[in-house]
XYZ file of C-alpha atoms in Angstrom:
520
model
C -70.344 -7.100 23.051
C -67.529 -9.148 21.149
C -68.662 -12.702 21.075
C -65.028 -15.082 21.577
C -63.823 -16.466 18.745
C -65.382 -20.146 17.498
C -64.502 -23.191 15.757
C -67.583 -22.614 13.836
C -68.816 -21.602 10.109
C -70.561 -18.586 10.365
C -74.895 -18.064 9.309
C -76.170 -20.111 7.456
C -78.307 -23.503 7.916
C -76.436 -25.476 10.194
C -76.596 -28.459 8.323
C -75.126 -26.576 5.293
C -71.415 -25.083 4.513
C -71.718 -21.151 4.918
C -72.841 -19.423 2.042
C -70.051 -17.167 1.241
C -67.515 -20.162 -0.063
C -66.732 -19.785 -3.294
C -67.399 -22.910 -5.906
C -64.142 -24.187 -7.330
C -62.841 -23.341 -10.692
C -61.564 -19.784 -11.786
C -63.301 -17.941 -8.812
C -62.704 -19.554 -6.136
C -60.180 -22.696 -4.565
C -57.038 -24.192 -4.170
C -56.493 -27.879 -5.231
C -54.946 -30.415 -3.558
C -52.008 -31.079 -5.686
C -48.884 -31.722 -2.553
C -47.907 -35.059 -1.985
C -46.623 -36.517 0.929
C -42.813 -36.612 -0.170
C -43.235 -32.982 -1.608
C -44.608 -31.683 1.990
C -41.553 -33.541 3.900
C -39.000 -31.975 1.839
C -40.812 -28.692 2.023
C -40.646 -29.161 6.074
C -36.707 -30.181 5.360
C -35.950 -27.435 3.292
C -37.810 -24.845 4.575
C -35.889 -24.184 7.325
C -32.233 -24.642 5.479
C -31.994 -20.787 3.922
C -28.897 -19.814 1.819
C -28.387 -17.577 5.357
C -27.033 -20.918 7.015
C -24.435 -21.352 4.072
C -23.480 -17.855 3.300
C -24.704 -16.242 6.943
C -22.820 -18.217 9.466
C -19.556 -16.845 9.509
C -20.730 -13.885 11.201
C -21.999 -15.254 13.624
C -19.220 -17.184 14.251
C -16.501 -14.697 14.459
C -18.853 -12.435 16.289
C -19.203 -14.859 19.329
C -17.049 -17.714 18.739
C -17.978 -21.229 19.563
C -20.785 -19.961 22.069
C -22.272 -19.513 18.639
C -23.588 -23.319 19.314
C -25.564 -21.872 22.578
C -27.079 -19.003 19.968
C -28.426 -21.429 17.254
C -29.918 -23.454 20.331
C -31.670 -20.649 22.100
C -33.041 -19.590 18.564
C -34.083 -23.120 17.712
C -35.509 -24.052 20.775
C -37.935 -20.722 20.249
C -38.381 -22.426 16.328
C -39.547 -25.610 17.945
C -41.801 -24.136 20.566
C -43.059 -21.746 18.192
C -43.762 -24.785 15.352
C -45.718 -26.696 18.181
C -47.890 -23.899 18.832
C -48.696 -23.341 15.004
C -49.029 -26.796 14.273
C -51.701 -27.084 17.082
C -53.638 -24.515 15.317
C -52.799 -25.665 11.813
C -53.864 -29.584 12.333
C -56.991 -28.321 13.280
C -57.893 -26.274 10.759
C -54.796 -26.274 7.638
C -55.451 -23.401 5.367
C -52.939 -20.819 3.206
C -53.512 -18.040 5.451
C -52.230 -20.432 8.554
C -50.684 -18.018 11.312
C -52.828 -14.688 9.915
C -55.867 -16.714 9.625
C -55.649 -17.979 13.161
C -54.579 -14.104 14.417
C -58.016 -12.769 12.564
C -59.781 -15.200 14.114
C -58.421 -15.350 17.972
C -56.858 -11.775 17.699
C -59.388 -9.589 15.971
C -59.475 -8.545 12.186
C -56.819 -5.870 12.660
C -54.386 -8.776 13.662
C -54.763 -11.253 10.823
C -54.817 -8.098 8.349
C -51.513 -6.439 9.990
C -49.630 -9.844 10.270
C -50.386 -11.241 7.029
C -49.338 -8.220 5.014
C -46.154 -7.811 6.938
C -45.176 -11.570 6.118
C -46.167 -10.805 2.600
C -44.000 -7.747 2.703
C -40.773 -10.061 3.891
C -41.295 -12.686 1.218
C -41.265 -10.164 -1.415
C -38.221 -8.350 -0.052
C -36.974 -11.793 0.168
C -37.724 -12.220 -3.789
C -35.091 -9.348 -4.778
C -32.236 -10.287 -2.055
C -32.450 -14.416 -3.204
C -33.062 -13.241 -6.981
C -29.791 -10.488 -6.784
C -27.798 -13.241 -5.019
C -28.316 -16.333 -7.710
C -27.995 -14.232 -10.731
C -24.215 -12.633 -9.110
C -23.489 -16.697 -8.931
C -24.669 -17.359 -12.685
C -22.846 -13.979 -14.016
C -19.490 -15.253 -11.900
C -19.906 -18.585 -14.283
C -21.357 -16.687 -17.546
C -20.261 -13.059 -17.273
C -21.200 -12.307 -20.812
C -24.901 -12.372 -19.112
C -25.202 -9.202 -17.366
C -26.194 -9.574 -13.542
C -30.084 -8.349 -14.085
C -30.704 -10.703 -17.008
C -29.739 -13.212 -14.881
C -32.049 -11.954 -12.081
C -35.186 -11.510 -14.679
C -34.405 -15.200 -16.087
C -34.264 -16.809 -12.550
C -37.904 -15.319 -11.410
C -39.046 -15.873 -14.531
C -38.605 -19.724 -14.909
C -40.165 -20.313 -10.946
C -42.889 -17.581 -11.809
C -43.712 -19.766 -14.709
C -43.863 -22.670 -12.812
C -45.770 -21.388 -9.702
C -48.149 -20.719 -12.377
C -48.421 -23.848 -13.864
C -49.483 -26.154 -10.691
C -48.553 -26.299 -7.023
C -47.646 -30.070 -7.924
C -44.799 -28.244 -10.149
C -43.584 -25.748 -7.031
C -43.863 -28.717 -4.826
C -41.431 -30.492 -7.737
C -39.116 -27.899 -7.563
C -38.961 -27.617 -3.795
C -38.182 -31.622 -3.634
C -35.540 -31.734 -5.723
C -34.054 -28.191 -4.907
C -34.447 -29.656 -0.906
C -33.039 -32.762 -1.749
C -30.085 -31.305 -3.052
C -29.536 -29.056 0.350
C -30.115 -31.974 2.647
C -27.927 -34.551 0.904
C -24.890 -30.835 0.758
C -25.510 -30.776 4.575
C -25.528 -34.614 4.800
C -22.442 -35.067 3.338
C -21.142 -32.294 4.763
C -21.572 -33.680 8.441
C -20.107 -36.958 7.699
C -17.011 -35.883 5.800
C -16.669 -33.177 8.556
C -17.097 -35.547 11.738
C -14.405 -38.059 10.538
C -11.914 -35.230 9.372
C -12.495 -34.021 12.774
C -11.373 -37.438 14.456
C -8.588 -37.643 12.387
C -10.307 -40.914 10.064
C -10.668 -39.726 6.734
C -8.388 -40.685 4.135
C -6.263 -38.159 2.155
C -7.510 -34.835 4.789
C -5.285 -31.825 5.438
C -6.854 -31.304 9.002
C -4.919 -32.311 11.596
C -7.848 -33.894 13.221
C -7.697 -32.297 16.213
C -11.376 -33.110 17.715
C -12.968 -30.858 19.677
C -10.065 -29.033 20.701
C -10.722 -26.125 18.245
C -13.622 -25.422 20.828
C -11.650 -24.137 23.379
C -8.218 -23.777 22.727
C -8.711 -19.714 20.943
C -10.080 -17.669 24.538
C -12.321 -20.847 25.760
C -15.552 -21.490 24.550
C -16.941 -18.371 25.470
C -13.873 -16.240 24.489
C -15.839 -12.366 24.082
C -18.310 -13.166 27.517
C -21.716 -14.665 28.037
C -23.255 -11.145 26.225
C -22.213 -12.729 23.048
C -24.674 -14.955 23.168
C -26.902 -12.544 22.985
C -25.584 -10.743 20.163
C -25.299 -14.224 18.297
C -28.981 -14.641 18.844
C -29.769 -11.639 16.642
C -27.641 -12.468 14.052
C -28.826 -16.120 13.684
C -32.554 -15.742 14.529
C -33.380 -14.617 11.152
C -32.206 -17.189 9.564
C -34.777 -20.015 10.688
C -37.220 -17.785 8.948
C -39.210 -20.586 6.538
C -39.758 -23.593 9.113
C -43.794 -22.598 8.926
C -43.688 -22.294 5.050
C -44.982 -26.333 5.642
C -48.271 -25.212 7.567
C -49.144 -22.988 4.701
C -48.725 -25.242 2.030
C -50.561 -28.213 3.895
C -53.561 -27.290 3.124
C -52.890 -28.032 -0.224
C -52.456 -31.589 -0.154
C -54.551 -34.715 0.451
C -53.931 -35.105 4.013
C -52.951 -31.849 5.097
C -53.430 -32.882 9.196
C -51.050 -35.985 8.942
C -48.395 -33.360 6.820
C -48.893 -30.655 9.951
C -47.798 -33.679 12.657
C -45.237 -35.022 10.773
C -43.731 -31.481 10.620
C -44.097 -30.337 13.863
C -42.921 -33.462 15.335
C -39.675 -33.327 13.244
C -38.790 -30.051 13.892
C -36.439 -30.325 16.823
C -34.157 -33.086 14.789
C -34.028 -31.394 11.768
C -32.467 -27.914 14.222
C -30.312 -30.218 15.875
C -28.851 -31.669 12.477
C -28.676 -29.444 9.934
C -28.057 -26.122 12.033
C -26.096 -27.085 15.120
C -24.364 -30.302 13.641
C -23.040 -28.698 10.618
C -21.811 -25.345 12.548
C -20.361 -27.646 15.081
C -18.148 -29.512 12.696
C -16.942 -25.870 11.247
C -16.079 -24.961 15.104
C -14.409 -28.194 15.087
C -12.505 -27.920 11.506
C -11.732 -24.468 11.650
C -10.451 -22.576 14.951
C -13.740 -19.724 15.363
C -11.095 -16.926 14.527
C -9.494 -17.995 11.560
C -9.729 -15.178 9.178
C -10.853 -17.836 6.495
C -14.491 -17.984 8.254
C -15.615 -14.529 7.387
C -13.369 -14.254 3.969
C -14.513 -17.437 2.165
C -17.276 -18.416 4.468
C -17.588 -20.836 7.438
C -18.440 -24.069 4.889
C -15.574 -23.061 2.507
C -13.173 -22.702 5.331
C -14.439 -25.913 6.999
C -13.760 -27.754 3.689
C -10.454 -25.739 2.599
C -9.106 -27.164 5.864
C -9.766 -30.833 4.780
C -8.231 -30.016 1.226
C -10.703 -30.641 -0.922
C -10.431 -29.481 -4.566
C -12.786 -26.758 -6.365
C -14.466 -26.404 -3.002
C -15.344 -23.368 -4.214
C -17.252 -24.489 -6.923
C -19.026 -26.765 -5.041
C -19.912 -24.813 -2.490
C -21.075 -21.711 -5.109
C -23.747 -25.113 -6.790
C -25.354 -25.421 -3.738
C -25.660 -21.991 -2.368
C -27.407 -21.573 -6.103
C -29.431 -24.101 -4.718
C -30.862 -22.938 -1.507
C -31.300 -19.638 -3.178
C -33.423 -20.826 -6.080
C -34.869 -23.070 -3.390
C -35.653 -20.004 -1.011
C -36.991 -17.781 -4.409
C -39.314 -20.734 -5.479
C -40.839 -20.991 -1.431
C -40.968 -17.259 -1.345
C -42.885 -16.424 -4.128
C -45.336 -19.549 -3.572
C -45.366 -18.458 0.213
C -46.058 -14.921 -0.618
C -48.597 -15.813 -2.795
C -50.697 -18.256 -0.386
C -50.684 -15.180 1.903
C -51.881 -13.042 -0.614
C -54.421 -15.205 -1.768
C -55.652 -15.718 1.706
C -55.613 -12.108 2.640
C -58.309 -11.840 -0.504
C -60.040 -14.261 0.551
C -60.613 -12.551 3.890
C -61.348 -9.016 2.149
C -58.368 -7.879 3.543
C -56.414 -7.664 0.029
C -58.065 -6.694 -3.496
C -60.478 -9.577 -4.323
C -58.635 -10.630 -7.389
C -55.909 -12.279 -5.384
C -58.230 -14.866 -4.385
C -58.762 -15.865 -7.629
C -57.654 -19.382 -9.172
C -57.010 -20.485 -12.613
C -58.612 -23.558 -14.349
C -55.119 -25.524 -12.313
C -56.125 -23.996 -8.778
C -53.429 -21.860 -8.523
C -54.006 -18.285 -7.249
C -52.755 -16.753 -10.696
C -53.795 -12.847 -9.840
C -51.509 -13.288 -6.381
C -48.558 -14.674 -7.774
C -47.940 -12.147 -10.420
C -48.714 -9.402 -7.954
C -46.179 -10.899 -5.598
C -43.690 -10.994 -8.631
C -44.448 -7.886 -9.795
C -42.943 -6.222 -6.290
C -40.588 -8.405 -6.336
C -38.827 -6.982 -9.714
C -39.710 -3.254 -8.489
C -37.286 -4.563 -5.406
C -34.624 -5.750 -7.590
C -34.462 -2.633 -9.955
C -34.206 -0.786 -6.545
C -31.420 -2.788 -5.464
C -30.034 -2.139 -8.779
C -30.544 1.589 -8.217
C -30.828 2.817 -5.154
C -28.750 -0.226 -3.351
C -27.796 1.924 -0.325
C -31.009 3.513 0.099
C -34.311 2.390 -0.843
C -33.382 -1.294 -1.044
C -31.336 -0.977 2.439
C -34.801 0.395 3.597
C -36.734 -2.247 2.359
C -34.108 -4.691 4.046
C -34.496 -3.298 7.223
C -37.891 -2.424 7.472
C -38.723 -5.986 6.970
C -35.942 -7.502 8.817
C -37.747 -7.528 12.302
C -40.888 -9.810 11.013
C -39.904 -12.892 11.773
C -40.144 -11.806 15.941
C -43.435 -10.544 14.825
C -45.042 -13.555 13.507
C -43.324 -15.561 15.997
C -45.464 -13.389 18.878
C -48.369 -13.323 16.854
C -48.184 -16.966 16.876
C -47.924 -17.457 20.587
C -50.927 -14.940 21.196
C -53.393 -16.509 18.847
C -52.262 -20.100 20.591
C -52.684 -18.776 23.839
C -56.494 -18.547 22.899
C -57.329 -20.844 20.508
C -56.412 -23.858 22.253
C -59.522 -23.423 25.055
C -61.594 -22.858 22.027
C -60.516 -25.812 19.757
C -60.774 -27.717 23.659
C -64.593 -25.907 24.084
C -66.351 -26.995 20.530
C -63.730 -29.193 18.517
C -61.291 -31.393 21.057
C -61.348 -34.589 18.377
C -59.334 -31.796 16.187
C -56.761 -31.155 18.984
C -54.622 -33.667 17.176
C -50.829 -31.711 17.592
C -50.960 -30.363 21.528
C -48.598 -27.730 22.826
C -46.299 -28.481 25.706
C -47.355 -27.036 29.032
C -49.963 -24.975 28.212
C -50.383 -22.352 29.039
C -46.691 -21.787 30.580
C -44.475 -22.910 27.451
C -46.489 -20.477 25.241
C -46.344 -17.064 27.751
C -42.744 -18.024 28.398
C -41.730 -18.359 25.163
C -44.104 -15.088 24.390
C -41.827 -12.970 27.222
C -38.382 -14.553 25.438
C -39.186 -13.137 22.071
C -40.711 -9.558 23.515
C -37.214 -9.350 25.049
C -35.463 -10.483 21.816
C -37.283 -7.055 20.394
C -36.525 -5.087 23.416
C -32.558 -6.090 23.688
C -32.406 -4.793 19.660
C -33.794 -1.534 20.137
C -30.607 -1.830 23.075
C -27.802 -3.067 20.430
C -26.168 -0.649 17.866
C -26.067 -3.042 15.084
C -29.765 -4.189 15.197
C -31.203 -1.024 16.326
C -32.360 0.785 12.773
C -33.462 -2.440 11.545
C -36.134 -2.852 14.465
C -37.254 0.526 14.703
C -37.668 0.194 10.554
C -39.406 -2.786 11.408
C -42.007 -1.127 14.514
C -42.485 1.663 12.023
C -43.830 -0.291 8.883
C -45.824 -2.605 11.415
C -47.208 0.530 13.358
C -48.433 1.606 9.893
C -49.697 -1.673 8.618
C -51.825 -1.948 12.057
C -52.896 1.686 11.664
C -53.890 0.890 8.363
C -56.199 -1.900 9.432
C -57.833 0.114 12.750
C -58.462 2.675 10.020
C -60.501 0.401 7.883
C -62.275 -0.962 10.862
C -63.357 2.703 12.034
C -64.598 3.355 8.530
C -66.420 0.236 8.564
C -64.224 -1.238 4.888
C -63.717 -4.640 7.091
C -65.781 -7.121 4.731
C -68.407 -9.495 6.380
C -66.814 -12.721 7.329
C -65.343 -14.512 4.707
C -65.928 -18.543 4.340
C -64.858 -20.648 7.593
C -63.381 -22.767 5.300
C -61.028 -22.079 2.411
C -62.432 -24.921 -0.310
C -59.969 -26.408 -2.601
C -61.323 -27.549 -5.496
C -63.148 -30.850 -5.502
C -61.667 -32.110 -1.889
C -61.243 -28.986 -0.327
C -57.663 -27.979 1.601
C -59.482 -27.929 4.687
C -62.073 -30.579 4.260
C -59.424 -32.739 3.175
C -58.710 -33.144 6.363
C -61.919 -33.182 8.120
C -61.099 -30.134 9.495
C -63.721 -27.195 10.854
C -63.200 -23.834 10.124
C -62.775 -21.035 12.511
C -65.296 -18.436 12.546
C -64.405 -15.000 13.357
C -66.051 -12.663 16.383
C -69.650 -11.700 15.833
C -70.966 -13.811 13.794
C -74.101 -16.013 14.057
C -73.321 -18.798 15.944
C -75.002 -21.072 13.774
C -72.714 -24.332 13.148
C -72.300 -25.726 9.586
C -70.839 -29.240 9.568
C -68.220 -28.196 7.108
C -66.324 -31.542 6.988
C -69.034 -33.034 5.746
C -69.135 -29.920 3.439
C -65.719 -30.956 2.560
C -65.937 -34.220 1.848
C -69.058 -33.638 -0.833
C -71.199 -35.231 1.565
């Protein structure tokens, strides 16, 4: 009989952490190296992709200003989605977050299936972010051909994934800081061209006229909505990259709160704020959107000079920004996966720095196989690899709400003190939001334009689940792994006093891994 999943180590002497965790150093444990200002530009800038720059013009002249109802409907999903996770991950932070919490509340089939598919999408992710900064640099220096550009860009983050996470989290504030203080500026410049107050502007100032006055604000019917939703919902891919890396910092609960809890302002500012001043600047059909891009055409309007410039710096930005998260997000997974026994047991192995050295140059290592494909086969094998992992997002997002859906009577059973982040109306919020995104996959399968990409994506994810009911039926599935992920002296988890989640069938002794944690 399947015994329910448990917030408890598994075997053992219950006054002792499980046997099976690894001792820090080379074999085993990721060190607390994150600080506080590192994880809240992480949560910023995770969920401001080069997509919301380069992306949004699409969108735009796809559905016109009901484009604003779009990036709300997809937000709210982001926020309700980021409450659930961060209920989970303030419990328990560790780098596996949303596949851990699937093996454990799901089965071992889940956490196996989900994790390897987000894996898959990061590394995908690596070639499209890698192809799109080095066509930038070789617009600036051409005498660089595009792929040098491509191998020097990977190579400088690979190099300093591998040095510390301190030195990703480095990167990631500064790269962040640039993005928020682009949209920032952006906004404010925007808002008073739009009321007609800013000195020297070329825009007429017309306020929110532009809204309305090209078909009304809903000028191609309320089914555009719809189709605006699947253009834009990929693009808030990243908002959970925070609940991954929290468990490598000092107070990786606190980091999880702060995120979750900041989540709906940072949607409402940086996605539907800066859109709405384009809708304001720039009428939604104005060639200009699609040609030069919404945030060109938005500043064009106000006459700025070298807009273009400008505008080509900071997309550089989020793009190194989204390479440097992608290959450290990739790698947690990957690391997390080996801890599990779901992925070769090399990947969960740490250098001297704690930094899972074996999983970031596997990560990196697909990730230039996808950019000589690109190079190659652009139309073919890369377009495969685009679409076959375009659909994941809507995966993890589900996976999320069904791991939530039964974790939170266990963390409420043997943990409560942990229940620190709480999702709204439980458990309607979570099934509702559940039935939203199963309909979000059904209504692509219905729409031309999305329609290969999601039955790309069923068919890699029917094969990645196959893959892992076929190692359960041969019996390959490794005993449970440690209930908690150490890392190094403090330990991620233990860091924060957190307990680990056991998985099914285990013994249901309970180790007191906090204490374990805190070298008590």
């Amino acid at each position: 009989m399947t015994r329910p999943p448990t917030l408890t180590a598994e075997g053992g002497d219950p006054a002792k952490p499980g046997p099976e965790a690894p001792p820090p150093g080379p074999e085993g444990g990721l060190r607390p190296g994150l600080r506080s200002r590192h994880l809240s530009m992480i949560a910023i800038g995770g969920i401001i992709g080069a997509g919301l720059f380069v992306g949004s013009g699409s969108g735009i002249a796809a559905t016109g200003p009901a484009i604003l109802v779009s990036y709300a409907l997809v937000g709210l999903i982001v926020v309700l989605v980021m409450r659930m996770l961060g209920e989970m991950a303030a419990a328990n932070p560790t780098s596996g977050s949303f596949s851990a919490y699937a093996d454990r509340a799901l089965g071992r089939w889940a956490g196996f299936s989900i994790g390897w598919l987000y894996w898959f999408f990061w590394v995908v992710v690596l070639a499209v972010e890698g192809t799109a900064g080095a066509t930038i640099l070789n617009g600036w220096v051409p005498a660089v051909p595009q792929w040098a550009w491509a191998l020097i860009v990977m190579c400088v983050l690979t190099v300093s994934n591998l040095s510390s996470v301190s030195s990703y989290g480095e990167f990631e504030f500064w790269f962040a800081s640039i993005k928020v203080v682009a949209i920032g500026a952006f906004i404010v410049i925007g808002l008073l061209a739009v009321f007609g107050v800013l000195p020297g502007s070329d825009n007429p100032g017309d306020g929110f006229g532009h809204l309305t006055d090209a078909g009304g604000f809903l000028p191609k019917g309320p089914g555009a909505i719809l189709t605006g939703v699947l253009l834009t919902v990929f693009s808030f891919m990243g908002s959970e990259i925070v609940t991954l890396a929290a468990g490598e910092s000092a107070d990786p609960r606190r980091a999880v709160s702060r995120a979750t809890n900041s989540v709906i302002w940072r949607i409402c500012i940086f996605y539907l704020g800066s859109v709405l001043v384009v809708l304001c600047l720039v009428p939604w059909n104005d060639k200009s959107i699609t040609d030069d891009g919404s945030y060109v055409a938005a500043l064009n309007s106000i006459g700025i000079p070298h807009v273009g410039t400008a505008m080509d710096v900071i997309v550089l930005t989020a793009v190194m920004s989204c390479l440097n998260s992608g290959l450290y997000t990739a790698s947690r997974m990957a690391f997390s996966l080996g801890l599990r026994g779901d992925a070769p047991r090399a990947f969960h192995r740490t250098s001297g720095r704690g930094v899972p050295h074996v999983a970031i140059l596997s990560s990196v290592a697909f990730g230039f196989v996808a950019v000589w494909f690109n190079y190659q086969w652009p139309d073919t094998v890369f377009q495969f690899l685009l679409n076959s992992s375009g659909a994941v997002a809507l995966f993890v997002w589900l996976v999320i709400c069904l791991a939530q859906l039964r974790m939170r009577r266990v963390i409420l059973r043997e943990s409560p003190d942990k229940l620190v982040v709480r999702m709204w109306l439980f458990p309607y919020l979570t099934w509702a939001t559940a039935a939203v995104i199963v309909f979000i996959i059904g209504y692509m399968l219905t729409d031309d334009s999305a329609r290969s990409q999601m039955l790309l994506s069923l068919l890699v994810a029917a094969i990645v689940v196959a893959v892992a009911l076929v190692r359960r039926a041969l019996g390959k599935e490794t005993p449970a792994a440690p209930a908690v992920e150490p890392a190094g002296a403090a330990g991620a988890a233990g860091a924060a006093g957190g307990v680990g989640y056991a998985r099914r069938g285990g013994s249901p002794a309970r180790a007191e891994t906090a204490g374990a944690g805190r070298g008590d």
